[in-house]
C-alpha positions as a LaTeX table, in Angstrom:
\begin{tabular}{lrrr}
\hline
Residue & $x$ (\AA) & $y$ (\AA) & $z$ (\AA) \\
\hline
Met1 & 115.31 & 119.55 & 102.20 \\
Arg2 & 112.37 & 121.85 & 101.64 \\
Val3 & 109.35 & 119.55 & 101.21 \\
Met4 & 105.84 & 120.60 & 100.22 \\
Val5 & 103.26 & 118.19 & 101.61 \\
Val6 & 99.91 & 118.44 & 99.81 \\
Gly7 & 96.63 & 117.21 & 101.28 \\
Gly8 & 92.91 & 117.56 & 100.70 \\
Gly9 & 91.81 & 117.43 & 97.08 \\
Val10 & 88.56 & 117.36 & 95.14 \\
Ser11 & 87.73 & 113.66 & 95.60 \\
Asn12 & 85.44 & 112.11 & 98.19 \\
Glu13 & 88.60 & 111.13 & 100.09 \\
His14 & 89.32 & 114.77 & 101.00 \\
Ala15 & 89.08 & 114.26 & 104.76 \\
Val16 & 91.21 & 111.10 & 104.68 \\
Ser17 & 93.86 & 112.97 & 102.69 \\
Ile18 & 93.91 & 115.82 & 105.21 \\
Ala19 & 94.74 & 113.31 & 107.94 \\
Ser20 & 97.42 & 111.64 & 105.80 \\
Ala21 & 99.06 & 114.96 & 104.94 \\
Ala22 & 99.12 & 116.10 & 108.57 \\
Ala23 & 100.80 & 112.87 & 109.70 \\
Val24 & 103.36 & 113.00 & 106.88 \\
Ala25 & 104.15 & 116.68 & 107.48 \\
Asp26 & 104.61 & 116.15 & 111.21 \\
Ala27 & 106.95 & 113.21 & 110.64 \\
Leu28 & 108.99 & 114.98 & 107.94 \\
Gly29 & 109.31 & 118.08 & 110.11 \\
Val30 & 111.75 & 116.22 & 112.33 \\
Arg31 & 114.41 & 116.25 & 109.56 \\
His32 & 113.24 & 118.67 & 106.88 \\
Glu33 & 111.70 & 122.07 & 106.31 \\
Val34 & 108.03 & 121.40 & 105.58 \\
Val35 & 105.64 & 123.57 & 103.59 \\
Arg36 & 102.01 & 122.54 & 104.17 \\
Ala37 & 99.63 & 122.91 & 101.24 \\
Thr38 & 95.94 & 122.07 & 100.99 \\
Ile39 & 93.71 & 121.66 & 97.96 \\
Gly40 & 90.11 & 122.57 & 98.75 \\
Arg41 & 87.12 & 120.56 & 97.66 \\
Asp42 & 86.61 & 123.22 & 94.97 \\
Gly43 & 90.16 & 122.83 & 93.65 \\
Ser44 & 91.54 & 126.02 & 95.21 \\
Trp45 & 94.97 & 125.95 & 96.87 \\
Gln46 & 96.21 & 127.19 & 100.21 \\
Val47 & 99.88 & 127.20 & 101.19 \\
Gly48 & 100.74 & 127.81 & 104.82 \\
Gly49 & 97.09 & 128.58 & 105.47 \\
Met50 & 96.97 & 131.37 & 102.86 \\
Ala51 & 95.08 & 131.24 & 99.55 \\
Val52 & 97.35 & 131.28 & 96.51 \\
Ala53 & 96.70 & 131.95 & 92.83 \\
Pro54 & 97.95 & 129.50 & 90.18 \\
Ser55 & 100.74 & 131.86 & 89.11 \\
Ser56 & 101.97 & 132.17 & 92.69 \\
Leu57 & 101.72 & 128.42 & 93.16 \\
Val58 & 104.09 & 127.78 & 90.27 \\
Ala59 & 106.62 & 130.15 & 91.82 \\
Met60 & 106.28 & 128.44 & 95.21 \\
Leu61 & 106.81 & 125.00 & 93.68 \\
Ala62 & 110.02 & 126.25 & 92.08 \\
Glu63 & 111.36 & 126.90 & 95.59 \\
Val64 & 110.85 & 123.40 & 97.01 \\
Asp65 & 113.11 & 120.37 & 96.57 \\
Val66 & 110.33 & 117.79 & 96.45 \\
Val67 & 106.56 & 117.43 & 96.79 \\
Phe68 & 104.83 & 114.74 & 98.85 \\
Pro69 & 101.31 & 114.51 & 97.35 \\
Ala70 & 99.43 & 112.82 & 100.19 \\
Leu71 & 96.31 & 112.89 & 98.02 \\
His72 & 93.84 & 110.07 & 97.52 \\
Gly73 & 91.48 & 109.55 & 94.62 \\
Val74 & 90.55 & 111.49 & 91.51 \\
Gly75 & 92.42 & 114.74 & 90.95 \\
Gly76 & 95.38 & 113.83 & 93.12 \\
Glu77 & 96.21 & 110.15 & 92.73 \\
Asp78 & 95.15 & 109.65 & 89.11 \\
Gly79 & 98.05 & 111.31 & 87.31 \\
Thr80 & 96.55 & 114.80 & 87.18 \\
Leu81 & 98.82 & 116.43 & 89.77 \\
Gln82 & 101.67 & 114.15 & 88.76 \\
Gly83 & 101.49 & 115.50 & 85.21 \\
Phe84 & 101.50 & 119.09 & 86.47 \\
Leu85 & 104.57 & 118.50 & 88.63 \\
Thr86 & 106.32 & 116.59 & 85.84 \\
Thr87 & 105.75 & 119.50 & 83.46 \\
Leu88 & 107.27 & 121.88 & 86.00 \\
Gly89 & 110.21 & 119.54 & 86.63 \\
Val90 & 109.46 & 119.24 & 90.36 \\
Pro91 & 110.35 & 115.87 & 91.95 \\
Phe92 & 107.49 & 114.17 & 93.79 \\
Val93 & 106.88 & 111.09 & 95.90 \\
Gly94 & 105.04 & 108.18 & 94.35 \\
Cys95 & 104.06 & 106.89 & 90.95 \\
Gly96 & 104.37 & 108.87 & 87.74 \\
Val97 & 101.60 & 109.88 & 85.37 \\
Glu98 & 101.13 & 106.57 & 83.56 \\
Ala99 & 101.13 & 104.23 & 86.57 \\
Ser100 & 98.94 & 106.62 & 88.57 \\
Ala101 & 96.35 & 106.76 & 85.78 \\
Val102 & 96.37 & 103.00 & 85.17 \\
Cys103 & 96.06 & 102.08 & 88.84 \\
Met104 & 93.31 & 104.63 & 89.48 \\
Arg105 & 90.99 & 102.72 & 87.13 \\
Lys106 & 90.38 & 99.31 & 88.69 \\
Asp107 & 89.24 & 97.75 & 85.42 \\
Val108 & 92.32 & 98.98 & 83.57 \\
Thr109 & 94.63 & 97.68 & 86.32 \\
Lys110 & 93.03 & 94.24 & 85.97 \\
Ala111 & 93.42 & 94.27 & 82.20 \\
Val112 & 97.12 & 95.15 & 82.37 \\
Val113 & 98.15 & 92.63 & 85.03 \\
Ser114 & 95.99 & 89.89 & 83.50 \\
Ala115 & 97.98 & 90.29 & 80.29 \\
His116 & 101.07 & 89.50 & 82.35 \\
Gly117 & 99.69 & 86.31 & 83.86 \\
Val118 & 98.43 & 87.66 & 87.19 \\
Ala119 & 95.08 & 86.21 & 88.29 \\
Thr120 & 92.42 & 88.81 & 89.07 \\
Val121 & 88.89 & 88.68 & 90.43 \\
Glu122 & 86.48 & 87.98 & 87.58 \\
Gly123 & 84.32 & 90.98 & 86.84 \\
Arg124 & 82.97 & 93.47 & 84.32 \\
Val125 & 81.95 & 97.10 & 83.99 \\
Val126 & 78.18 & 97.58 & 84.28 \\
Ala127 & 76.35 & 100.70 & 83.11 \\
Ser128 & 72.76 & 99.58 & 82.43 \\
Pro129 & 70.04 & 97.24 & 83.76 \\
Ala130 & 70.64 & 94.88 & 80.82 \\
Glu131 & 74.34 & 94.69 & 81.65 \\
Ala132 & 73.43 & 94.11 & 85.31 \\
Glu133 & 71.33 & 91.11 & 84.29 \\
Asp134 & 74.18 & 89.75 & 82.17 \\
Ala135 & 76.68 & 90.25 & 84.98 \\
Val136 & 74.59 & 88.36 & 87.53 \\
Arg137 & 73.89 & 85.60 & 85.05 \\
Ser138 & 77.61 & 85.21 & 84.31 \\
Leu139 & 79.13 & 85.80 & 87.73 \\
Gly140 & 76.43 & 84.39 & 89.97 \\
Thr141 & 75.58 & 85.94 & 93.32 \\
Pro142 & 76.58 & 87.52 & 95.55 \\
Val143 & 78.66 & 90.05 & 93.64 \\
Val144 & 80.71 & 93.00 & 94.83 \\
Val145 & 79.95 & 96.39 & 93.28 \\
Lys146 & 82.62 & 99.08 & 93.46 \\
Pro147 & 83.31 & 102.45 & 91.81 \\
Leu148 & 85.75 & 102.36 & 88.91 \\
Ala149 & 88.04 & 105.05 & 90.29 \\
Asp150 & 87.27 & 105.79 & 93.95 \\
Gly151 & 89.18 & 104.65 & 97.00 \\
Ser152 & 88.76 & 104.39 & 100.77 \\
Ser153 & 86.17 & 101.67 & 100.10 \\
Val154 & 83.59 & 104.39 & 99.37 \\
Gly155 & 80.58 & 103.03 & 97.49 \\
Leu156 & 81.63 & 99.41 & 98.00 \\
Leu157 & 78.72 & 97.02 & 98.53 \\
Val158 & 77.56 & 93.42 & 98.17 \\
Ala159 & 74.60 & 92.81 & 95.84 \\
His160 & 72.47 & 89.68 & 95.65 \\
Thr161 & 70.17 & 90.46 & 92.73 \\
Ala162 & 70.33 & 92.07 & 89.30 \\
Ala163 & 68.01 & 94.78 & 90.56 \\
Glu164 & 70.46 & 95.68 & 93.34 \\
Val165 & 73.31 & 95.80 & 90.84 \\
Ala166 & 71.30 & 97.98 & 88.46 \\
Ala167 & 70.39 & 100.37 & 91.28 \\
Ala168 & 74.06 & 100.68 & 92.31 \\
Cys169 & 75.05 & 101.44 & 88.70 \\
Ala170 & 72.23 & 103.89 & 87.99 \\
Val171 & 74.30 & 107.05 & 88.42 \\
Ser172 & 77.60 & 105.96 & 86.85 \\
Pro173 & 79.24 & 102.78 & 85.52 \\
Met174 & 80.56 & 100.48 & 88.24 \\
Leu175 & 82.85 & 97.48 & 88.40 \\
Val176 & 80.92 & 94.32 & 89.30 \\
Glu177 & 82.99 & 91.34 & 90.49 \\
Arg178 & 82.39 & 87.82 & 91.64 \\
Tyr179 & 82.51 & 87.63 & 95.43 \\
Ala180 & 86.03 & 86.41 & 96.24 \\
Gly181 & 86.63 & 83.82 & 98.90 \\
Gly182 & 89.64 & 83.22 & 101.10 \\
Leu183 & 91.66 & 85.74 & 103.07 \\
Glu184 & 91.88 & 89.41 & 102.12 \\
Val185 & 95.54 & 90.41 & 102.44 \\
Asp186 & 97.33 & 93.69 & 101.71 \\
Val187 & 101.02 & 94.05 & 100.90 \\
Ala188 & 102.93 & 97.33 & 101.10 \\
Val189 & 105.64 & 97.85 & 98.48 \\
Val190 & 108.07 & 100.75 & 98.93 \\
Glu191 & 111.33 & 101.82 & 97.35 \\
Leu192 & 113.88 & 102.79 & 100.00 \\
Asp193 & 117.54 & 103.43 & 99.21 \\
Gly194 & 116.85 & 102.47 & 95.61 \\
Val195 & 115.53 & 99.00 & 96.44 \\
Ala196 & 111.89 & 97.86 & 96.31 \\
Arg197 & 110.89 & 95.97 & 99.44 \\
Val198 & 107.71 & 94.80 & 101.13 \\
Gly199 & 106.26 & 95.26 & 104.58 \\
Ser200 & 104.72 & 92.51 & 106.65 \\
Pro201 & 101.49 & 91.34 & 104.95 \\
Leu202 & 98.31 & 92.55 & 106.68 \\
Glu203 & 95.13 & 90.50 & 106.84 \\
Ile204 & 91.71 & 92.14 & 106.82 \\
Val205 & 89.15 & 90.08 & 108.73 \\
Arg206 & 85.85 & 90.04 & 106.85 \\
Thr207 & 82.51 & 89.02 & 108.28 \\
Pro208 & 81.05 & 86.06 & 106.33 \\
Gly209 & 79.63 & 87.43 & 103.08 \\
Gly210 & 80.78 & 90.94 & 103.94 \\
Val211 & 83.31 & 93.43 & 102.55 \\
Phe212 & 85.84 & 95.85 & 104.01 \\
Asp213 & 83.78 & 98.97 & 103.33 \\
Ala214 & 84.25 & 102.56 & 104.50 \\
Ser215 & 82.33 & 101.91 & 107.72 \\
Ala216 & 84.58 & 98.96 & 108.65 \\
Lys217 & 87.66 & 101.00 & 107.75 \\
Tyr218 & 86.91 & 104.21 & 109.65 \\
Asp219 & 84.25 & 103.54 & 112.30 \\
Gly220 & 86.29 & 102.22 & 115.20 \\
Glu221 & 89.28 & 99.90 & 115.18 \\
Pro222 & 89.73 & 98.28 & 111.73 \\
Pro223 & 89.69 & 94.45 & 111.74 \\
Phe224 & 93.40 & 93.90 & 110.97 \\
Val225 & 95.67 & 90.94 & 111.75 \\
Leu226 & 99.37 & 91.76 & 111.45 \\
Pro227 & 101.18 & 89.77 & 110.28 \\
Ala228 & 98.60 & 87.95 & 108.17 \\
Arg229 & 97.98 & 84.31 & 109.03 \\
Leu230 & 99.81 & 82.78 & 106.07 \\
Ala231 & 101.95 & 79.69 & 105.62 \\
Pro232 & 105.61 & 80.65 & 104.96 \\
Gly233 & 105.50 & 79.41 & 101.38 \\
Ile234 & 102.33 & 81.38 & 100.59 \\
Arg235 & 103.79 & 84.50 & 102.18 \\
Asp236 & 106.95 & 84.23 & 100.07 \\
Arg237 & 104.87 & 83.89 & 96.89 \\
Leu238 & 102.63 & 86.79 & 97.90 \\
Glu239 & 105.59 & 89.08 & 98.49 \\
His240 & 107.25 & 88.05 & 95.22 \\
Glu241 & 104.05 & 88.58 & 93.23 \\
Ser242 & 103.46 & 91.97 & 94.87 \\
Leu243 & 106.90 & 93.12 & 93.75 \\
Arg244 & 106.15 & 91.77 & 90.25 \\
Val245 & 102.83 & 93.64 & 90.06 \\
Phe246 & 104.55 & 96.83 & 91.27 \\
Ala247 & 107.14 & 96.53 & 88.48 \\
Thr248 & 104.65 & 95.44 & 85.81 \\
Leu249 & 102.47 & 98.50 & 86.37 \\
Gly250 & 105.47 & 100.82 & 86.37 \\
Cys251 & 104.94 & 101.91 & 89.96 \\
Arg252 & 107.59 & 103.78 & 91.89 \\
Gly253 & 108.07 & 104.96 & 95.44 \\
Ile254 & 105.07 & 103.42 & 97.14 \\
Ala255 & 101.99 & 101.30 & 96.48 \\
Arg256 & 99.68 & 98.95 & 98.33 \\
Val257 & 98.89 & 95.74 & 96.49 \\
Asp258 & 95.68 & 94.06 & 97.67 \\
Trp259 & 95.02 & 90.33 & 97.26 \\
Phe260 & 92.69 & 87.49 & 98.03 \\
Val261 & 94.48 & 84.34 & 99.18 \\
Asp262 & 92.24 & 81.34 & 98.55 \\
Gly263 & 94.10 & 78.21 & 99.59 \\
Asp264 & 97.27 & 78.27 & 97.51 \\
Arg265 & 95.75 & 80.60 & 94.88 \\
Leu266 & 96.66 & 84.30 & 94.80 \\
Val267 & 94.09 & 86.60 & 93.19 \\
Leu268 & 94.76 & 90.32 & 92.75 \\
Asn269 & 92.09 & 92.67 & 94.05 \\
Glu270 & 93.46 & 96.17 & 93.26 \\
Val271 & 96.48 & 98.47 & 93.58 \\
Asn272 & 96.55 & 101.77 & 95.47 \\
Thr273 & 99.35 & 104.18 & 94.50 \\
Met274 & 98.95 & 106.62 & 97.40 \\
Pro275 & 97.42 & 104.69 & 100.29 \\
Gly276 & 96.44 & 106.19 & 103.62 \\
Met277 & 99.50 & 107.62 & 105.36 \\
Thr278 & 98.58 & 108.16 & 108.99 \\
Arg279 & 100.53 & 106.15 & 111.55 \\
Leu280 & 97.50 & 103.86 & 111.94 \\
Ser281 & 96.99 & 103.32 & 108.20 \\
Gln282 & 97.73 & 99.95 & 106.64 \\
Val283 & 101.00 & 100.75 & 104.85 \\
Pro284 & 102.73 & 102.50 & 107.77 \\
Arg285 & 101.62 & 99.65 & 110.05 \\
Met286 & 103.01 & 97.03 & 107.68 \\
Leu287 & 106.35 & 98.81 & 107.35 \\
Ala288 & 106.62 & 99.47 & 111.09 \\
His289 & 106.07 & 95.76 & 111.76 \\
Ala290 & 108.88 & 95.04 & 109.27 \\
Gly291 & 111.22 & 97.37 & 111.14 \\
Val292 & 110.77 & 100.68 & 109.28 \\
Pro293 & 109.50 & 103.46 & 111.60 \\
Phe294 & 107.13 & 106.04 & 110.14 \\
Glu295 & 109.74 & 108.84 & 110.22 \\
Asp296 & 112.20 & 106.65 & 108.29 \\
Leu297 & 109.50 & 105.66 & 105.80 \\
Val298 & 108.49 & 109.17 & 104.79 \\
Asp299 & 112.09 & 110.41 & 104.89 \\
Gly300 & 113.16 & 107.54 & 102.61 \\
Leu301 & 110.32 & 108.30 & 100.20 \\
Val302 & 111.25 & 111.97 & 99.76 \\
Arg303 & 114.94 & 111.16 & 99.39 \\
Gly304 & 114.11 & 108.52 & 96.81 \\
Ala305 & 111.93 & 110.97 & 94.89 \\
Val306 & 114.80 & 113.47 & 94.66 \\
\hline
\end{tabular}
């Protein structure tokens, strides 16, 4: 097939997306004809290294069988590009407009899955010093402060006072959550050959009182344990609940479902609809450990999209 792989984008995950797109394009090139496209930080497009106008882009998209949007964050993972491709009738890998938009907003994801009986980390959106005071009073300290719609752990921090929370929320509203205990465990969910399946759960080793922030993720070897250190019964429940969350949110193709496992209690952290896609990223690692090589993973995703 003729596959357009899109990387870059306008979000703060631009560089991460470039790496994901390069890895996906290289792997797909073994079996397919690959067209490499890049969205600049300013929103401009290049295809095959050449700048293209919107009118030319539409014509180019009409000539591909499927698009692999290896884009992370706002403008690429939030339903924006998905809506454009849907309007044009071009098949694409990953979640559709609705699921992409819902999962991009962490607070909205929590609201939807909570309505379906899935436990989530207690938290609230904070946009003012008064709300910061209320959040600390209600949740206690420490709390975790995170952007509502950014990924790659950018802007993630631990706060111990209302003043720290207020400072973190001074520019834009943030999600403030109670610090979750237990193990931090990620589960990859993918649809291959029409069947949703999970990879081997991956444990993220946190320092006491710390979080898996952008520095821990990208500066050196990430602190992963694969497979996660889980009792068989807990692992079975975690995999079942990850598939349920995937279906509840209307996801398709691929997603990473992140959890905290505290004893026998499973608490949802967040859902990522286009996770990092280099060979060393969490989802490809989890699938490789479960017996799905990277080339088979990306090939299965584009075939499923078509």
